[in-house]
Amino acid sequence: MHIDARKLNDHTIIEGDICIVGAGAAGISMAMDWIGTPYKVILLEGGGFDYDERVQDLYAGKITGQRYYPLKSCRLHYFGGTTGHWAGFCSPLDEVDFMKRDWVEHSGWPIQRKDLDPFYAKAQKILELGPYEYGLNYWQKENEAMVPFPFDENVVWNKMWQFSPPTRFGTKYKDTIVKAKNIHLYTYANVVDINANENASSVKSVTAKNYTGKEYTVKAKHFVFACCSVQNARLLLAANKQASKGLGNDNDQVGRYFMEHIEIISAELWLTESSPLKLYTFDFGKKRPRAELAIHPKAQEEHKILNGTASFSSLEAARKRKPIIEVWSSDDPRTNGDKLFKNYHTPPPAEVEKMKNNTSRAYQMFTRIEQAPNPNSRITLDTEKDSLGMPRAMLHWELTAFEKRSIRTIYELLGLEAGKAGVGRVKLLDYLQDEKDASWPSFTGGGWHHMGTTRMADDPKKGVVDANCTVHGIHNLHMTGGSCFSTAGAPNPTLSVVALTLRLSDHLKELMKPGGNREA
Amino acid sequence: MKRRSFILLSATGLTALVLPSLGCNHVDATTTKILQLPNQLSHIVDAQTIRDIGNAYRKQLSTDVDKDKLLKLLLTDDAGKSVSSSDTTLLKTVLNDKVKSDFEKGNTVNVKGWVLSETEARQCAVYSLTQQ
């Protein structure tokens, strides 16, 4: 059922078994997983069903360090969350992403890829993807035109992607949520405080507000924060009544290790023979799976580099497009969305097709690479407050020479393989040519993929949540989404966000069973 | 990239440009023409780019490398033996093999961003010298 919190009386007390804060991909996926159970699930969404400038403004915040997109327009603050403008790129994290890598400081998750596999399979359905198959062989059987480069498989492999329509959770699952008897969706219920017990070992309630000036208290046995990395950290840091540094922050970990995928044009591939690269090119708006080139884990270890992938676009077309960081510059996500769509369609699709057919000897290579976990890349609180009285978030995005060296090495390896196979030559862009230059060019961008800030670690001194996404020391407070990622991996995070959330959901169901830890 | 213009140049008018500048012992113009033509790369980029790569590669080298030395290196096969320059077909094969071997062994250089085999970088260097 749906309740518009603006219509409730001031100081209303809402009670349930589970309280999910945030109705984006993670929050809605979790709520749907509880439909038909005997439990009352409270789903709190700060916005309504449509864009509302007054609500969106709550996400505004300052940025220091590396140039970044305006925080206000990075996320969408209404039912469905940022799925309202995502592109639908999906691929699971690799096994190596979960491993402790000696050459990547702070790497290693307390879980492994196999722990997420069953939930990835479930997430595929929610995101309207195909089967949970990401092996090239599987997709080649579907489409013989998907021919890979003849590269050494011990150096380069083909990481497959599937594409969601993309699923807009706000429209796709609105009826499902609203019609579910045990799911109580409250829109315009912005959580502004988390109220813990005296010694901050459990959460009793959360306080929600909206711009009518009304305030509500939500009580539950378990609380799940699914507000994405910036807001999850912001809420914990701002909840400082029982814990002066913020809840779950005894070890100064909350907000740290903010990670993005560095997304940047990096090189050109010049082929000796023209090829449409059917396996590798992306047809905007179509669901055809494609591959990106990735570096084999053994080669990553040998060269001590981060995990990243390279994708291809017609060079002629790509050169006419603006860097994404320049396109996505407005505080208004709708304006940015329009500009981005226009940029992707520059030149027009028909012209691109013509280019592909006639002159596809040259391709632009685009990198998506994990940011190394970095405690100095972080979310903190500003002294400035938003209209509901919450301190605004501040982002300090900090990249290092490690990421840049990794990108350079990836293209040197791809250049080596292209030469070895005789398919062509790779040319690194100017900014990658000087090994001593650790600076980043003005067109460095991110994927709007916010990760870290409440990272997963067995040791409370190294992370905020444990392997079950429960905040260390607070047994009924759980975080989910990208904020729990210990490392970022290379792929866009939505599929992993949903999978991780479904895993947490399973864990909570165990806790809620008779004999489980039900009491808050 | 105007690759066609380079291939055309290589096939017809280049000999005339090369002949006066050849000072290398025992390497005639025809041989030099083959040696300074990086086969795969010349199908990808134009003559100006080959020359730019050649100039940049020479600057990257720690010591001065003259044309004779470069030609000598190019006329040495992968096993370190001198290659007869009289058989142009064989010479082309040897050069292609050397390029392939360079990539397989990791004997690559990064010149102006291009990931090239050392052999083809040397070929570009020879070309840049003959064009001076």
XYZ file of C-alpha atoms in Angstrom:
652
model
C 0.000 0.000 0.000
C 1.008 3.586 -0.477
C 0.841 6.416 2.012
C 1.818 9.983 1.156
C 3.560 11.094 4.344
C 2.663 14.706 3.677
C -0.919 13.819 4.512
C -0.092 12.196 7.841
C -0.403 13.990 11.117
C 2.686 15.555 12.575
C 4.540 13.220 14.974
C 2.860 10.110 13.577
C 4.499 6.920 14.766
C 4.855 4.197 12.143
C 5.719 0.654 13.156
C 6.774 -2.439 11.247
C 9.074 -5.429 11.255
C 11.535 -4.213 8.667
C 12.163 -0.628 7.713
C 13.836 -0.061 4.357
C 15.128 3.440 3.810
C 15.310 4.394 0.150
C 13.221 3.130 -2.776
C 15.737 2.771 -5.554
C 17.000 -0.426 -7.174
C 18.163 -1.845 -3.846
C 15.232 -0.782 -1.665
C 12.550 -1.853 -4.128
C 14.304 -5.178 -4.824
C 14.390 -5.909 -1.124
C 10.805 -4.871 -0.539
C 9.586 -7.094 -3.374
C 11.493 -9.991 -1.847
C 9.285 -9.679 1.258
C 5.935 -9.586 -0.517
C 3.660 -12.298 0.819
C 5.669 -12.872 3.963
C 3.993 -12.438 7.350
C 6.102 -9.398 8.059
C 5.163 -5.761 7.831
C 7.686 -3.939 5.725
C 7.972 -0.170 5.851
C 9.532 1.288 2.715
C 10.495 4.933 3.119
C 11.092 7.096 0.089
C 12.165 10.718 0.426
C 10.486 11.809 -2.779
C 7.247 11.045 -4.528
C 6.585 9.237 -7.776
C 7.824 12.119 -9.888
C 10.710 14.543 -9.927
C 10.381 17.247 -7.301
C 12.982 20.004 -7.228
C 12.592 20.591 -3.480
C 13.363 16.945 -2.779
C 16.142 16.693 -5.338
C 17.879 19.658 -3.740
C 18.436 17.586 -0.592
C 21.180 15.764 -2.538
C 23.195 18.898 -3.307
C 26.674 19.068 -1.832
C 30.156 20.458 -2.303
C 32.963 18.677 -4.134
C 36.713 18.945 -3.676
C 39.607 17.075 -5.271
C 39.123 15.547 -8.700
C 36.544 17.277 -10.883
C 33.186 15.514 -10.596
C 29.547 15.764 -11.577
C 27.274 17.921 -9.404
C 26.174 15.789 -6.448
C 22.644 17.079 -6.795
C 22.201 15.565 -10.234
C 24.121 12.307 -9.773
C 21.207 10.550 -8.144
C 17.462 10.775 -8.604
C 15.476 11.365 -5.450
C 12.106 9.806 -6.096
C 10.476 6.362 -6.160
C 12.653 4.200 -8.398
C 15.725 6.230 -7.598
C 18.522 6.487 -10.099
C 17.081 3.708 -12.241
C 15.070 6.637 -13.605
C 18.033 7.520 -15.767
C 20.407 4.564 -15.818
C 21.563 3.056 -19.103
C 21.098 -0.618 -18.211
C 24.681 -1.905 -18.454
C 24.991 -5.142 -16.466
C 27.793 -7.565 -15.727
C 28.786 -9.275 -12.493
C 31.923 -8.536 -10.543
C 34.805 -10.889 -11.335
C 36.169 -13.445 -8.876
C 39.372 -11.431 -8.644
C 37.413 -8.396 -7.486
C 36.586 -10.149 -4.225
C 40.103 -11.391 -3.568
C 42.795 -9.925 -1.394
C 45.326 -8.704 -3.936
C 48.782 -8.013 -2.564
C 49.284 -5.240 -5.083
C 46.044 -3.440 -4.237
C 46.051 -1.989 -0.757
C 42.765 -2.411 1.164
C 41.519 -4.990 -1.359
C 39.563 -8.116 -0.455
C 35.959 -8.701 0.470
C 34.886 -10.996 3.312
C 32.710 -12.802 0.771
C 33.501 -14.379 -2.567
C 31.876 -14.259 -5.943
C 30.260 -17.670 -5.368
C 28.437 -16.213 -2.373
C 26.700 -13.791 -4.699
C 26.105 -16.113 -7.659
C 22.633 -17.343 -6.596
C 21.563 -13.763 -6.014
C 22.994 -12.558 -9.297
C 20.733 -15.122 -10.953
C 17.706 -13.654 -9.139
C 18.809 -10.106 -9.880
C 18.900 -10.894 -13.601
C 15.134 -11.328 -13.561
C 14.436 -8.146 -11.646
C 16.563 -6.217 -14.133
C 14.835 -7.938 -17.075
C 18.044 -9.472 -18.324
C 18.642 -12.804 -20.021
C 19.944 -15.928 -18.315
C 22.730 -15.618 -15.798
C 25.306 -16.395 -18.451
C 28.339 -14.215 -18.952
C 30.582 -16.601 -20.842
C 31.460 -15.703 -24.406
C 30.856 -19.266 -25.584
C 27.246 -19.148 -24.486
C 26.490 -15.974 -26.427
C 28.450 -17.022 -29.490
C 26.029 -19.911 -29.876
C 23.270 -17.312 -30.029
C 25.063 -15.102 -32.514
C 27.914 -16.371 -34.660
C 28.817 -12.839 -35.738
C 30.272 -12.281 -32.288
C 33.867 -12.998 -33.203
C 36.521 -12.190 -30.619
C 39.978 -10.830 -31.295
C 42.516 -13.682 -31.514
C 44.330 -12.519 -28.403
C 46.215 -14.602 -25.852
C 43.549 -15.751 -23.391
C 46.075 -15.667 -20.583
C 46.435 -11.940 -21.075
C 43.128 -10.656 -22.418
C 39.642 -12.078 -22.033
C 36.235 -11.045 -23.249
C 34.032 -9.807 -20.459
C 30.421 -10.097 -21.506
C 27.699 -7.585 -20.791
C 23.962 -7.804 -20.892
C 21.685 -4.813 -21.196
C 18.592 -4.124 -19.187
C 15.797 -2.390 -21.218
C 16.724 -0.464 -18.868
C 14.313 -1.336 -16.106
C 12.852 1.831 -14.638
C 11.958 0.605 -11.174
C 9.682 3.586 -10.560
C 7.276 2.581 -13.298
C 7.970 -1.119 -13.660
C 7.449 -2.026 -10.018
C 5.179 0.742 -8.725
C 2.011 -1.336 -8.925
C 3.721 -4.394 -7.473
C 4.794 -2.427 -4.432
C 1.636 -0.385 -4.004
C -0.634 -3.420 -4.302
C 1.370 -5.554 -1.869
C -0.554 -5.799 1.375
C 2.430 -6.188 3.649
C 4.568 -3.513 1.981
C 3.836 -0.053 3.305
C 5.391 2.505 1.014
C 5.648 5.982 2.458
C 6.580 8.666 -0.022
C 7.847 12.062 1.085
C 9.402 10.447 4.124
C 13.002 11.631 4.250
C 15.000 10.038 7.011
C 16.963 12.729 8.795
C 18.072 10.924 11.943
C 18.740 7.445 13.291
C 17.860 6.941 16.921
C 19.965 4.324 18.686
C 19.819 3.014 22.208
C 22.014 4.420 24.956
C 25.192 2.561 24.040
C 24.510 2.702 20.317
C 24.301 -1.062 19.939
C 20.876 -1.127 18.322
C 18.560 1.226 16.481
C 15.193 1.978 17.993
C 13.741 4.198 15.327
C 14.417 6.638 12.560
C 13.076 10.142 12.203
C 11.585 11.179 8.897
C 10.604 14.628 7.672
C 9.373 16.409 4.596
C 8.968 19.964 3.471
C 5.516 20.332 5.076
C 7.421 20.633 8.333
C 5.935 17.418 9.695
C 8.034 14.843 11.471
C 7.461 11.104 11.852
C 8.989 8.315 13.876
C 9.435 4.885 12.323
C 10.032 1.921 14.582
C 11.095 -1.531 13.390
C 13.075 -4.582 14.372
C 15.564 -4.147 11.570
C 16.565 -1.149 9.537
C 18.036 -1.364 6.073
C 19.600 1.699 4.518
C 19.476 1.567 0.760
C 20.202 5.168 -0.075
C 23.420 4.679 -2.056
C 26.920 5.588 -1.005
C 26.712 9.320 -0.451
C 23.460 9.302 1.507
C 24.148 6.112 3.476
C 27.352 7.664 4.798
C 25.711 11.030 5.331
C 22.942 9.519 7.428
C 25.341 7.550 9.637
C 27.654 10.520 10.134
C 24.759 12.838 10.965
C 23.310 10.395 13.512
C 25.573 11.598 16.286
C 23.333 11.820 19.339
C 24.434 8.514 20.840
C 27.752 8.304 19.039
C 29.557 11.602 18.688
C 31.377 10.633 15.485
C 28.251 9.118 13.976
C 26.725 5.679 14.131
C 29.039 2.841 13.169
C 31.917 5.250 13.029
C 33.918 4.349 16.128
C 36.857 3.559 13.890
C 36.526 6.541 11.578
C 35.569 4.385 8.612
C 32.196 5.831 7.652
C 32.403 7.896 4.492
C 35.890 6.711 3.593
C 36.880 4.723 0.528
C 34.446 6.493 -1.742
C 34.993 4.844 -5.106
C 33.892 5.542 -8.641
C 34.669 3.882 -11.920
C 37.064 6.048 -13.816
C 35.548 6.325 -17.262
C 37.793 7.905 -19.813
C 38.802 7.755 -23.455
C 42.241 6.197 -23.492
C 43.456 4.916 -26.824
C 42.734 4.231 -30.459
C 42.757 0.902 -32.213
C 43.737 1.046 -35.867
C 42.908 -2.179 -37.657
C 44.800 -3.545 -40.617
C 41.502 -4.756 -42.042
C 38.117 -3.116 -41.664
C 35.805 -4.837 -39.202
C 32.446 -4.008 -37.642
C 33.600 -5.570 -34.322
C 30.124 -7.001 -33.776
C 31.131 -8.593 -30.512
C 32.380 -5.360 -29.029
C 30.242 -2.491 -30.240
C 27.205 -1.186 -28.422
C 23.930 -0.526 -30.180
C 22.233 2.112 -28.114
C 18.705 1.106 -27.176
C 19.174 -2.529 -28.173
C 19.582 -5.447 -25.797
C 22.227 -7.352 -27.749
C 24.962 -8.541 -25.363
C 28.465 -7.374 -26.106
C 31.969 -7.855 -24.796
C 34.640 -5.559 -23.502
C 38.290 -6.475 -23.369
C 39.525 -7.209 -19.881
C 42.905 -8.170 -18.517
C 43.290 -11.699 -17.160
C 43.769 -11.807 -13.378
C 47.206 -13.397 -13.779
C 48.290 -10.524 -15.989
C 46.803 -8.071 -13.491
C 48.954 -9.665 -10.824
C 52.053 -9.777 -12.995
C 51.777 -6.113 -13.874
C 50.326 -5.097 -10.518
C 47.386 -3.258 -11.988
C 43.746 -2.646 -11.206
C 40.834 -4.362 -12.939
C 39.442 -2.498 -15.882
C 37.929 -2.990 -19.307
C 38.132 -1.403 -22.732
C 35.162 -0.813 -24.992
C 35.046 0.350 -28.604
C 33.299 3.062 -30.577
C 33.786 4.177 -34.142
C 36.619 6.709 -33.900
C 35.044 9.015 -36.427
C 31.817 9.151 -34.450
C 33.450 9.242 -31.035
C 35.600 12.224 -31.944
C 32.460 14.265 -32.513
C 31.209 13.659 -28.997
C 31.964 15.757 -25.956
C 33.520 14.288 -22.807
C 30.782 13.120 -20.441
C 32.154 15.221 -17.592
C 31.434 18.319 -19.700
C 28.007 17.156 -20.755
C 26.747 16.274 -17.267
C 27.411 19.673 -15.740
C 24.031 20.966 -14.619
C 22.466 20.662 -11.185
C 19.319 19.492 -12.928
C 19.500 15.780 -13.801
C 16.770 16.184 -16.419
C 18.797 18.742 -18.341
C 21.859 16.532 -18.093
C 19.894 13.510 -19.263
C 18.739 15.349 -22.367
C 22.256 16.570 -23.110
C 23.704 13.113 -22.588
C 21.176 11.505 -24.903
C 21.960 14.091 -27.556
C 25.683 13.519 -27.080
C 25.307 9.750 -27.488
C 23.429 10.418 -30.703
C 26.079 12.722 -32.119
C 26.459 12.029 -34.951
C 22.947 10.678 -35.613
C 22.593 6.864 -35.483
C 22.095 6.566 -39.246
C 25.351 8.374 -39.865
C 27.127 6.165 -37.331
C 25.834 3.069 -39.106
C 27.195 4.437 -42.350
C 30.560 5.048 -40.720
C 30.583 1.517 -39.343
C 29.911 0.040 -42.750
C 32.348 2.184 -44.633
C 35.286 3.062 -42.479
C 35.472 0.918 -39.407
C 39.206 0.570 -39.393
C 39.641 2.919 -36.471
C 38.044 2.683 -33.055
C 38.193 4.745 -29.950
C 38.946 2.717 -26.853
C 37.179 3.734 -23.687
C 38.210 2.615 -20.228
C 36.085 1.717 -17.270
C 38.355 0.854 -14.379
C 38.014 0.359 -10.661
C 39.285 3.096 -8.409
C 41.726 1.727 -5.864
C 40.260 1.744 -2.346
C 41.518 5.001 -0.896
C 40.636 6.181 2.625
C 41.215 9.787 1.592
C 38.555 9.627 -1.080
C 35.585 10.261 1.118
C 32.250 11.698 2.123
C 32.109 14.092 5.054
C 29.495 16.470 6.410
C 29.330 20.135 5.558
C 28.414 22.802 8.090
C 25.721 23.924 5.668
C 22.362 22.244 6.158
C 19.604 21.347 3.734
C 16.013 22.514 4.021
C 15.190 19.660 6.429
C 18.041 20.555 8.755
C 20.424 17.778 7.694
C 24.096 18.639 7.180
C 24.843 18.439 3.484
C 27.262 15.859 2.144
C 30.681 16.848 0.882
C 32.662 14.697 -1.513
C 36.411 14.674 -1.769
C 37.149 12.502 -4.810
C 40.802 11.536 -4.890
C 42.464 9.561 -7.626
C 46.056 8.374 -7.568
C 48.896 7.516 -9.892
C 48.001 3.837 -9.453
C 44.816 4.130 -11.479
C 46.599 6.026 -14.214
C 49.446 3.545 -14.419
C 46.907 0.750 -14.587
C 45.115 2.356 -17.522
C 48.399 2.893 -19.336
C 49.432 -0.713 -18.753
C 46.093 -2.063 -19.956
C 46.545 -0.361 -23.310
C 50.168 -1.341 -23.581
C 49.055 -4.933 -23.095
C 46.254 -4.542 -25.607
C 48.728 -2.935 -28.004
C 51.038 -5.877 -27.568
C 48.238 -8.332 -28.219
C 46.967 -6.409 -31.247
C 50.452 -6.437 -32.701
C 51.044 -10.070 -31.839
C 47.797 -11.086 -33.505
C 48.483 -8.813 -36.452
C 45.086 -7.185 -36.214
C 46.342 -3.641 -35.944
C 48.069 -1.137 -33.719
C 47.040 0.657 -30.559
C 47.802 4.305 -29.941
C 47.610 5.612 -26.397
C 46.215 9.101 -25.999
C 48.592 11.926 -25.099
C 47.800 11.960 -21.376
C 49.020 8.365 -21.009
C 52.305 8.743 -22.818
C 54.509 10.151 -20.068
C 54.990 7.495 -17.395
C 56.047 10.132 -14.878
C 52.935 12.245 -15.334
C 50.409 11.338 -12.643
C 47.993 14.139 -13.454
C 44.521 13.550 -14.869
C 43.212 15.284 -17.974
C 40.236 17.626 -17.862
C 38.015 15.062 -19.572
C 38.412 12.464 -16.812
C 34.969 11.257 -15.857
C 33.169 8.759 -13.708
C 30.269 6.435 -14.322
C 27.975 7.985 -11.683
C 28.772 4.778 -9.805
C 29.116 5.604 -6.148
C 30.684 2.853 -4.087
C 32.404 2.427 -0.761
C 31.745 4.710 2.246
C 30.258 1.896 4.385
C 32.548 -0.794 3.025
C 32.370 -4.447 3.934
C 35.157 -5.872 6.109
C 35.424 -8.506 8.807
C 37.530 -6.155 10.904
C 35.602 -3.125 12.258
C 38.803 -1.135 11.974
C 38.824 -1.690 8.234
C 35.200 -1.279 7.317
C 31.725 -0.349 8.458
C 29.626 -3.427 7.741
C 30.325 -7.120 8.159
C 29.931 -9.865 5.570
C 26.149 -9.717 6.039
C 25.955 -5.960 5.470
C 25.250 -5.382 9.169
C 26.936 -2.367 10.739
C 29.649 -3.540 13.102
C 28.423 -3.287 16.685
C 24.801 -2.438 15.775
C 22.986 -5.704 15.267
C 19.812 -4.406 13.626
C 21.278 -1.742 11.367
C 22.102 -2.858 7.856
C 23.472 -1.067 4.835
C 23.033 -2.180 1.284
C 23.977 -1.105 -2.189
C 27.212 0.217 -3.576
C 28.210 1.679 -0.234
C 29.040 -1.848 0.981
C 31.448 -2.600 -1.865
C 34.948 -3.267 -0.552
C 36.361 -2.767 -4.024
C 34.680 -1.393 -7.095
C 35.501 -3.942 -9.781
C 35.123 -2.868 -13.365
C 31.439 -3.343 -14.203
C 28.596 -0.932 -13.610
C 27.310 -1.766 -10.143
C 23.524 -2.056 -10.459
C 23.444 -5.827 -10.986
C 25.774 -6.344 -8.018
C 23.804 -3.853 -5.916
C 20.610 -5.835 -6.447
C 22.374 -9.176 -5.879
C 23.980 -7.983 -2.654
C 20.627 -6.649 -1.480
C 18.882 -9.956 -2.155
C 21.603 -11.687 -0.180
C 21.004 -9.342 2.747
C 17.294 -9.983 2.363
C 17.863 -13.731 2.753
C 19.965 -13.088 5.819
C 17.255 -10.932 7.381
C 14.666 -13.615 6.740
C 16.828 -16.012 8.726
C 17.090 -13.484 11.524
C 13.341 -13.000 11.563
C 12.603 -16.706 11.888
C 11.669 -18.051 15.329
C 14.900 -18.466 17.202
C 16.626 -15.918 15.010
C 17.845 -12.636 16.398
C 14.559 -10.766 16.106
C 14.807 -8.320 18.927
C 16.100 -4.878 18.358
C 45.072 9.137 -41.766
C 45.958 9.259 -45.412
C 47.308 5.746 -45.672
C 46.739 5.455 -49.390
C 48.977 8.401 -50.094
C 51.767 6.725 -48.210
C 51.418 3.399 -49.953
C 51.415 5.189 -53.298
C 54.462 7.175 -52.306
C 56.223 4.036 -51.195
C 55.456 2.225 -54.390
C 56.429 4.851 -56.905
C 58.234 8.022 -56.090
C 60.117 7.047 -53.001
C 63.131 5.544 -54.638
C 63.942 8.843 -56.218
C 63.818 10.537 -52.851
C 65.908 7.912 -51.173
C 68.699 7.404 -53.609
C 70.590 10.663 -53.111
C 70.604 10.336 -49.372
C 71.775 6.778 -49.122
C 75.136 6.572 -47.527
C 74.869 3.141 -46.076
C 77.446 0.650 -47.194
C 76.140 -2.278 -49.212
C 72.492 -1.301 -48.881
C 71.018 -0.240 -52.147
C 67.994 1.922 -52.694
C 65.608 -0.934 -53.322
C 66.621 -2.614 -50.104
C 66.348 0.607 -48.180
C 62.901 1.171 -49.587
C 61.823 -2.157 -48.177
C 63.584 -1.623 -44.889
C 61.988 1.738 -44.242
C 58.486 0.501 -44.958
C 56.847 -0.939 -41.839
C 54.449 -3.247 -43.615
C 51.415 -3.385 -41.295
C 51.865 0.111 -39.941
C 51.958 1.577 -43.447
C 48.513 0.111 -44.021
C 47.262 2.032 -41.023
C 48.911 5.447 -40.999
C 50.168 7.966 -43.533
C 53.701 8.932 -44.495
C 53.792 11.979 -42.256
C 52.878 9.862 -39.250
C 55.586 7.331 -40.106
C 58.096 10.146 -40.266
C 56.875 11.681 -37.010
C 57.133 8.312 -35.299
C 60.629 7.865 -36.712
C 61.769 11.264 -35.493
C 60.260 10.700 -32.063
C 61.773 7.241 -31.768
C 65.260 8.549 -32.546
C 64.864 11.195 -29.863
C 63.777 8.532 -27.370
C 66.935 6.498 -27.864
C 69.612 7.101 -25.289
C 72.383 7.230 -27.894
C 72.504 8.639 -31.380
C 71.635 6.002 -33.916
C 72.543 6.711 -37.510
C 70.967 5.245 -40.555
C 73.732 2.718 -41.158
C 73.337 1.286 -37.712
C 69.579 1.103 -38.064
C 69.853 -0.595 -41.435
C 72.310 -3.071 -40.000
C 69.930 -3.892 -37.172
C 67.110 -4.337 -39.633
C 69.242 -6.623 -41.755
C 69.856 -8.941 -38.852
C 67.376 -11.725 -38.375
C 65.869 -12.846 -35.138
C 68.716 -15.275 -34.535
C 71.304 -12.537 -34.923
C 72.433 -13.517 -38.393
C 72.846 -11.093 -41.256
C 70.205 -11.278 -43.908
C 70.949 -11.098 -47.576
C 69.466 -7.977 -49.008
C 69.461 -9.240 -52.558
C 66.311 -11.290 -52.176
C 63.597 -8.720 -51.628
C 60.889 -11.300 -51.030
C 62.970 -12.948 -48.344
C 63.760 -9.575 -46.869
C 60.096 -8.694 -46.535
C 59.428 -12.029 -44.896
C 62.277 -11.561 -42.463
C 61.035 -8.120 -41.515
C 57.505 -9.365 -40.979
C 58.853 -12.206 -38.856
C 60.965 -9.805 -36.840
C 57.933 -7.610 -36.161
C 55.885 -10.604 -35.098
C 58.706 -11.896 -32.946
C 59.114 -8.497 -31.310
C 55.490 -8.508 -30.240
C 55.711 -12.076 -29.024
C 58.822 -11.341 -26.984
C 57.568 -8.015 -25.733
C 60.220 -6.082 -27.641
C 57.917 -3.150 -28.049
C 58.330 0.561 -27.715
C 55.843 3.303 -27.048
C 56.421 6.073 -29.544
C 54.056 9.048 -29.553
C 51.543 6.699 -27.956
C 51.847 3.965 -30.585
C 52.626 0.537 -29.212
C 55.080 -0.657 -31.857
C 57.512 -3.445 -32.375
C 61.091 -2.309 -32.049
C 61.718 -3.352 -35.635
C 58.964 -1.230 -37.081
C 60.037 1.711 -34.908
C 63.501 1.352 -36.448
C 61.923 1.228 -39.880
C 60.127 4.474 -39.129
C 63.427 5.944 -37.945
C 65.104 5.047 -41.224
C 62.237 6.597 -43.102
C 62.523 9.788 -41.094
C 66.236 9.969 -41.891
C 65.749 9.473 -45.592
C 63.184 12.244 -45.579
C 65.410 14.815 -43.949
